[in-house]
Amino acid sequence: DAGVTQSPTHLIKTRGQHVTLRCSPISGHKSVSWYQQVLGQGPQFIFQYYEKEERGRGNFPDRFSARQFPNYSSELNVNALLLGDSALYLCASSPPTFGDGYTFGSGTRLTVV
Amino acid sequence: AQSVTQPDIHITVSEGASLELRCNYSYGATPYLFWYVQSPGQGLQLLLKYFSGDTLVQGIKGFEAEFKRSQSSFNLRKPSVHWSDAAEYFCAVGQPTGGFKTIFGAGTRLFVKA
């Protein structure tokens, strides 16, 4: 059974550009969460989606948006990139029961130059 | 405010020695508690979780954690560390009523010396 898959694994963007990151959850998981992990820090919560609806949002600017598709895959979009958006972006899928914890993908390393 | 504190930025232990990683949390109610491990350049892997019941929980890879309500702590332990345990360890807390978000600590980097 495939785990959580994220694409691309790495990318480099220029300030002001837009980026789309993609995630496919574990089969049977209907919830997808996005986290930003800056080097040397713990992951910071960006969004959680469940059944295509936003269920939680962290303290990120409106430049960050996401959506979930009928097959439960998800996209994270970031507009007007800043140097400070350089980070590892992690996608996590989870079953409906909150306490079961996350299964994380390997992440997308975004570098903004 | 909800927060997770991991007081030790990094810890070095000898292979075969015991390990304890500290975690303290601040939360309005008893949260769900988790420990995750992250190898370099990788995503995070769930080691163990706790919400209720026996306060000593067993996880994968020989790890265990003890919940102490009076100290708002959830420390991770392992009796004998292996070189392959070298990684970054994150404590996390969350509640479904808290916007379904899980809050992570800053992490503790574990170094294992031969």
mmCIF file of C-alpha atoms in Angstrom:
data_model
loop_
_atom_site.group_PDB
_atom_site.id
_atom_site.type_symbol
_atom_site.label_atom_id
_atom_site.label_comp_id
_atom_site.label_asym_id
_atom_site.label_seq_id
_atom_site.Cartn_x
_atom_site.Cartn_y
_atom_site.Cartn_z
ATOM 1 C CA ASP A 1 0.000 0.000 0.000
ATOM 2 C CA ALA A 2 1.449 3.340 -1.040
ATOM 3 C CA GLY A 3 2.156 5.882 1.663
ATOM 4 C CA VAL A 4 1.578 9.603 1.429
ATOM 5 C CA THR A 5 3.077 10.886 -1.798
ATOM 6 C CA GLN A 6 4.116 14.463 -2.422
ATOM 7 C CA SER A 7 5.277 16.171 -5.570
ATOM 8 C CA PRO A 8 7.564 17.661 -6.517
ATOM 9 C CA THR A 9 10.314 16.680 -4.081
ATOM 10 C CA HIS A 10 12.313 19.839 -4.678
ATOM 11 C CA LEU A 11 11.775 23.094 -6.498
ATOM 12 C CA ILE A 12 13.293 26.521 -6.777
ATOM 13 C CA LYS A 13 11.166 29.606 -7.348
ATOM 14 C CA THR A 14 11.806 33.314 -7.640
ATOM 15 C CA ARG A 15 10.319 35.898 -5.287
ATOM 16 C CA GLY A 16 6.861 36.969 -6.388
ATOM 17 C CA GLN A 17 6.117 33.753 -8.232
ATOM 18 C CA HIS A 18 3.376 31.270 -7.457
ATOM 19 C CA VAL A 19 3.810 27.612 -6.500
ATOM 20 C CA THR A 20 1.522 24.578 -6.315
ATOM 21 C CA LEU A 21 2.421 21.573 -4.198
ATOM 22 C CA ARG A 22 0.559 18.291 -4.467
ATOM 23 C CA CYS A 23 -0.251 15.479 -2.087
ATOM 24 C CA SER A 24 -1.944 12.096 -2.329
ATOM 25 C CA PRO A 25 -3.039 10.581 0.975
ATOM 26 C CA ILE A 26 -2.991 6.975 2.035
ATOM 27 C CA SER A 27 -5.840 5.024 0.519
ATOM 28 C CA GLY A 28 -8.841 5.254 2.830
ATOM 29 C CA HIS A 29 -7.702 8.437 4.545
ATOM 30 C CA LYS A 30 -10.076 11.323 3.945
ATOM 31 C CA SER A 31 -8.160 13.990 5.845
ATOM 32 C CA VAL A 32 -5.117 15.882 4.602
ATOM 33 C CA SER A 33 -3.097 18.391 6.598
ATOM 34 C CA TRP A 34 -0.339 20.726 5.434
ATOM 35 C CA TYR A 35 2.604 21.835 7.534
ATOM 36 C CA GLN A 36 5.529 24.170 6.943
ATOM 37 C CA GLN A 37 8.853 23.230 8.494
ATOM 38 C CA VAL A 38 11.546 25.869 8.442
ATOM 39 C CA LEU A 39 15.081 24.580 8.942
ATOM 40 C CA GLY A 40 15.770 23.930 12.605
ATOM 41 C CA GLN A 41 12.166 24.278 13.725
ATOM 42 C CA GLY A 42 9.167 22.071 14.297
ATOM 43 C CA PRO A 43 6.383 21.816 11.727
ATOM 44 C CA GLN A 44 3.864 24.657 11.734
ATOM 45 C CA PHE A 45 0.218 23.917 10.924
ATOM 46 C CA ILE A 46 -1.118 25.522 7.756
ATOM 47 C CA PHE A 47 -4.389 23.764 6.869
ATOM 48 C CA GLN A 48 -6.449 20.655 7.414
ATOM 49 C CA TYR A 49 -9.029 19.415 4.915
ATOM 50 C CA TYR A 50 -11.587 16.696 5.446
ATOM 51 C CA GLU A 51 -14.063 15.544 2.831
ATOM 52 C CA LYS A 52 -13.084 18.517 0.649
ATOM 53 C CA GLU A 53 -13.925 21.044 3.348
ATOM 54 C CA GLU A 54 -11.430 23.160 5.283
ATOM 55 C CA ARG A 55 -11.541 21.988 8.882
ATOM 56 C CA GLY A 56 -8.695 23.997 10.362
ATOM 57 C CA ARG A 57 -6.381 26.854 9.473
ATOM 58 C CA GLY A 58 -3.170 28.018 11.056
ATOM 59 C CA ASN A 59 -1.708 31.508 11.323
ATOM 60 C CA PHE A 60 -0.585 31.932 7.747
ATOM 61 C CA PRO A 61 -1.336 34.828 5.388
ATOM 62 C CA ASP A 62 -3.977 34.661 2.692
ATOM 63 C CA ARG A 63 -1.217 34.030 0.176
ATOM 64 C CA PHE A 64 -1.513 30.429 1.305
ATOM 65 C CA SER A 65 -4.509 28.470 0.079
ATOM 66 C CA ALA A 66 -5.390 24.835 -0.394
ATOM 67 C CA ARG A 67 -8.065 22.568 -1.686
ATOM 68 C CA GLN A 68 -8.979 18.912 -1.602
ATOM 69 C CA PHE A 69 -10.325 16.944 -4.537
ATOM 70 C CA PRO A 70 -12.994 14.203 -4.688
ATOM 71 C CA ASN A 71 -10.264 11.547 -4.616
ATOM 72 C CA TYR A 72 -8.962 13.176 -1.379
ATOM 73 C CA SER A 73 -5.735 14.378 -2.940
ATOM 74 C CA SER A 74 -4.831 17.948 -2.131
ATOM 75 C CA GLU A 75 -2.996 20.984 -3.431
ATOM 76 C CA LEU A 76 -1.292 23.731 -1.482
ATOM 77 C CA ASN A 77 -0.916 27.016 -3.328
ATOM 78 C CA VAL A 78 1.324 29.881 -2.317
ATOM 79 C CA ASN A 79 1.141 33.209 -4.142
ATOM 80 C CA ALA A 80 3.605 36.095 -4.232
ATOM 81 C CA LEU A 81 6.433 34.017 -2.813
ATOM 82 C CA LEU A 82 8.760 35.570 -0.265
ATOM 83 C CA LEU A 83 12.243 34.464 0.722
ATOM 84 C CA GLY A 84 10.777 33.462 4.083
ATOM 85 C CA ASP A 85 8.550 30.883 2.410
ATOM 86 C CA SER A 86 11.622 28.715 1.837
ATOM 87 C CA ALA A 87 10.930 25.578 3.833
ATOM 88 C CA LEU A 88 10.050 21.902 3.769
ATOM 89 C CA TYR A 89 6.314 21.565 3.147
ATOM 90 C CA LEU A 90 4.883 18.433 4.643
ATOM 91 C CA CYS A 91 1.611 16.766 3.829
ATOM 92 C CA ALA A 92 0.026 14.390 6.314
ATOM 93 C CA SER A 93 -2.971 12.158 5.958
ATOM 94 C CA SER A 94 -5.044 10.769 8.778
ATOM 95 C CA PRO A 95 -8.101 8.638 9.360
ATOM 96 C CA PRO A 96 -11.286 10.277 10.691
ATOM 97 C CA THR A 97 -10.346 9.605 14.321
ATOM 98 C CA PHE A 98 -8.217 12.552 15.429
ATOM 99 C CA GLY A 99 -6.204 10.653 17.988
ATOM 100 C CA ASP A 100 -4.759 8.180 15.515
ATOM 101 C CA GLY A 101 -2.090 10.650 14.496
ATOM 102 C CA TYR A 102 -0.659 11.508 11.121
ATOM 103 C CA THR A 103 1.158 9.660 8.377
ATOM 104 C CA PHE A 104 3.518 12.135 6.752
ATOM 105 C CA GLY A 105 4.894 12.298 3.268
ATOM 106 C CA SER A 106 8.585 13.005 2.675
ATOM 107 C CA GLY A 107 7.847 16.618 1.886
ATOM 108 C CA THR A 108 8.541 19.177 -0.811
ATOM 109 C CA ARG A 109 11.651 21.289 -0.320
ATOM 110 C CA LEU A 110 10.846 24.801 -1.602
ATOM 111 C CA THR A 111 13.649 27.300 -2.096
ATOM 112 C CA VAL A 112 12.735 30.889 -2.938
ATOM 113 C CA VAL A 113 15.533 32.989 -4.421
ATOM 114 C CA ALA B 1 -2.046 29.768 24.763
ATOM 115 C CA GLN B 2 -1.385 26.283 23.518
ATOM 116 C CA SER B 3 2.281 25.379 23.350
ATOM 117 C CA VAL B 4 4.762 22.545 23.448
ATOM 118 C CA THR B 5 8.217 22.911 24.943
ATOM 119 C CA GLN B 6 11.112 20.576 24.332
ATOM 120 C CA PRO B 7 13.790 21.998 26.604
ATOM 121 C CA ASP B 8 16.725 20.178 25.036
ATOM 122 C CA ILE B 9 17.769 21.328 21.568
ATOM 123 C CA HIS B 10 20.154 18.412 21.251
ATOM 124 C CA ILE B 11 21.224 15.419 23.326
ATOM 125 C CA THR B 12 24.164 13.066 22.909
ATOM 126 C CA VAL B 13 24.092 9.562 24.354
ATOM 127 C CA SER B 14 26.354 6.574 23.988
ATOM 128 C CA GLU B 15 25.103 3.553 22.126
ATOM 129 C CA GLY B 16 23.514 1.153 24.599
ATOM 130 C CA ALA B 17 22.785 3.867 27.138
ATOM 131 C CA SER B 18 19.288 4.877 28.193
ATOM 132 C CA LEU B 19 17.527 7.905 26.772
ATOM 133 C CA GLU B 20 14.947 10.355 28.024
ATOM 134 C CA LEU B 21 13.652 13.251 25.933
ATOM 135 C CA ARG B 22 11.608 15.852 27.734
ATOM 136 C CA CYS B 23 8.331 17.399 26.641
ATOM 137 C CA ASN B 24 6.103 19.850 28.479
ATOM 138 C CA TYR B 25 2.856 21.233 27.161
ATOM 139 C CA SER B 26 0.410 23.989 27.898
ATOM 140 C CA TYR B 27 -3.157 23.281 26.906
ATOM 141 C CA GLY B 28 -6.647 24.129 28.126
ATOM 142 C CA ALA B 29 -7.750 20.534 28.469
ATOM 143 C CA THR B 30 -6.003 17.189 28.378
ATOM 144 C CA PRO B 31 -4.883 16.972 24.793
ATOM 145 C CA TYR B 32 -3.951 14.113 22.590
ATOM 146 C CA LEU B 33 -0.184 13.654 22.874
ATOM 147 C CA PHE B 34 2.203 12.319 20.278
ATOM 148 C CA TRP B 35 5.869 11.685 19.648
ATOM 149 C CA TYR B 36 7.238 11.694 16.108
ATOM 150 C CA VAL B 37 10.714 10.991 14.737
ATOM 151 C CA GLN B 38 12.264 12.596 11.676
ATOM 152 C CA SER B 39 15.345 11.304 9.893
ATOM 153 C CA PRO B 40 17.349 13.830 7.836
ATOM 154 C CA GLY B 41 15.479 15.003 4.762
ATOM 155 C CA GLN B 42 12.470 12.852 5.539
ATOM 156 C CA GLY B 43 8.941 13.266 6.760
ATOM 157 C CA LEU B 44 7.898 12.484 10.288
ATOM 158 C CA GLN B 45 7.012 9.023 11.596
ATOM 159 C CA LEU B 46 4.636 8.460 14.477
ATOM 160 C CA LEU B 47 6.338 6.697 17.403
ATOM 161 C CA LEU B 48 3.466 6.641 19.876
ATOM 162 C CA LYS B 49 0.320 8.425 21.013
ATOM 163 C CA TYR B 50 -1.709 8.966 24.183
ATOM 164 C CA PHE B 51 -5.068 10.328 25.178
ATOM 165 C CA SER B 52 -6.361 8.302 28.060
ATOM 166 C CA GLY B 53 -5.835 5.085 29.969
ATOM 167 C CA ASP B 54 -2.534 3.739 31.204
ATOM 168 C CA THR B 55 -0.141 6.661 31.521
ATOM 169 C CA LEU B 56 2.798 4.602 30.277
ATOM 170 C CA VAL B 57 2.427 3.944 26.567
ATOM 171 C CA GLN B 58 4.498 1.724 24.352
ATOM 172 C CA GLY B 59 5.432 2.663 20.824
ATOM 173 C CA ILE B 60 7.411 1.390 17.905
ATOM 174 C CA LYS B 61 11.181 0.822 17.838
ATOM 175 C CA GLY B 62 11.282 0.108 21.582
ATOM 176 C CA PHE B 63 10.225 3.601 22.671
ATOM 177 C CA GLU B 64 7.843 4.381 25.497
ATOM 178 C CA ALA B 65 6.442 7.581 26.971
ATOM 179 C CA GLU B 66 4.926 8.494 30.307
ATOM 180 C CA PHE B 67 2.144 11.031 30.760
ATOM 181 C CA LYS B 68 2.251 13.002 34.002
ATOM 182 C CA ARG B 69 -0.764 15.257 34.324
ATOM 183 C CA SER B 70 0.544 17.071 37.406
ATOM 184 C CA GLN B 71 3.685 18.094 35.524
ATOM 185 C CA SER B 72 2.051 18.585 32.101
ATOM 186 C CA SER B 73 4.762 16.356 30.748
ATOM 187 C CA PHE B 74 5.002 13.543 28.248
ATOM 188 C CA ASN B 75 8.616 12.358 28.249
ATOM 189 C CA LEU B 76 9.944 9.848 25.762
ATOM 190 C CA ARG B 77 12.247 7.059 26.921
ATOM 191 C CA LYS B 78 14.226 4.173 25.550
ATOM 192 C CA PRO B 79 16.194 1.721 27.716
ATOM 193 C CA SER B 80 19.038 1.127 25.246
ATOM 194 C CA VAL B 81 19.789 3.407 22.332
ATOM 195 C CA HIS B 82 20.985 2.117 18.976
ATOM 196 C CA TRP B 83 23.045 4.124 16.485
ATOM 197 C CA SER B 84 20.062 4.069 14.118
ATOM 198 C CA ASP B 85 18.042 6.096 16.640
ATOM 199 C CA ALA B 86 20.011 9.220 15.763
ATOM 200 C CA ALA B 87 17.361 11.595 14.411
ATOM 201 C CA GLU B 88 15.179 14.536 15.417
ATOM 202 C CA TYR B 89 12.325 13.881 17.796
ATOM 203 C CA PHE B 90 9.191 15.989 18.012
ATOM 204 C CA CYS B 91 6.582 16.081 20.733
ATOM 205 C CA ALA B 92 3.122 17.183 19.600
ATOM 206 C CA VAL B 93 -0.263 17.964 21.128
ATOM 207 C CA GLY B 94 -3.704 18.526 19.700
ATOM 208 C CA GLN B 95 -7.441 18.383 20.129
ATOM 209 C CA PRO B 96 -10.184 18.007 17.533
ATOM 210 C CA THR B 97 -11.914 21.015 19.073
ATOM 211 C CA GLY B 98 -8.774 23.093 18.585
ATOM 212 C CA GLY B 99 -9.299 23.520 14.869
ATOM 213 C CA PHE B 100 -8.041 19.988 14.345
ATOM 214 C CA LYS B 101 -4.495 21.260 14.394
ATOM 215 C CA THR B 102 -1.639 19.433 16.015
ATOM 216 C CA ILE B 103 1.036 21.678 17.529
ATOM 217 C CA PHE B 104 4.624 20.507 17.378
ATOM 218 C CA GLY B 105 7.533 21.350 19.616
ATOM 219 C CA ALA B 106 10.801 22.662 18.200
ATOM 220 C CA GLY B 107 12.349 19.220 18.364
ATOM 221 C CA THR B 108 15.311 17.551 20.056
ATOM 222 C CA ARG B 109 18.189 16.339 17.930
ATOM 223 C CA LEU B 110 19.582 13.033 19.207
ATOM 224 C CA PHE B 111 23.213 12.165 18.528
ATOM 225 C CA VAL B 112 24.449 8.659 19.301
ATOM 226 C CA LYS B 113 28.134 8.051 19.895
ATOM 227 C CA ALA B 114 29.845 4.708 19.543
#
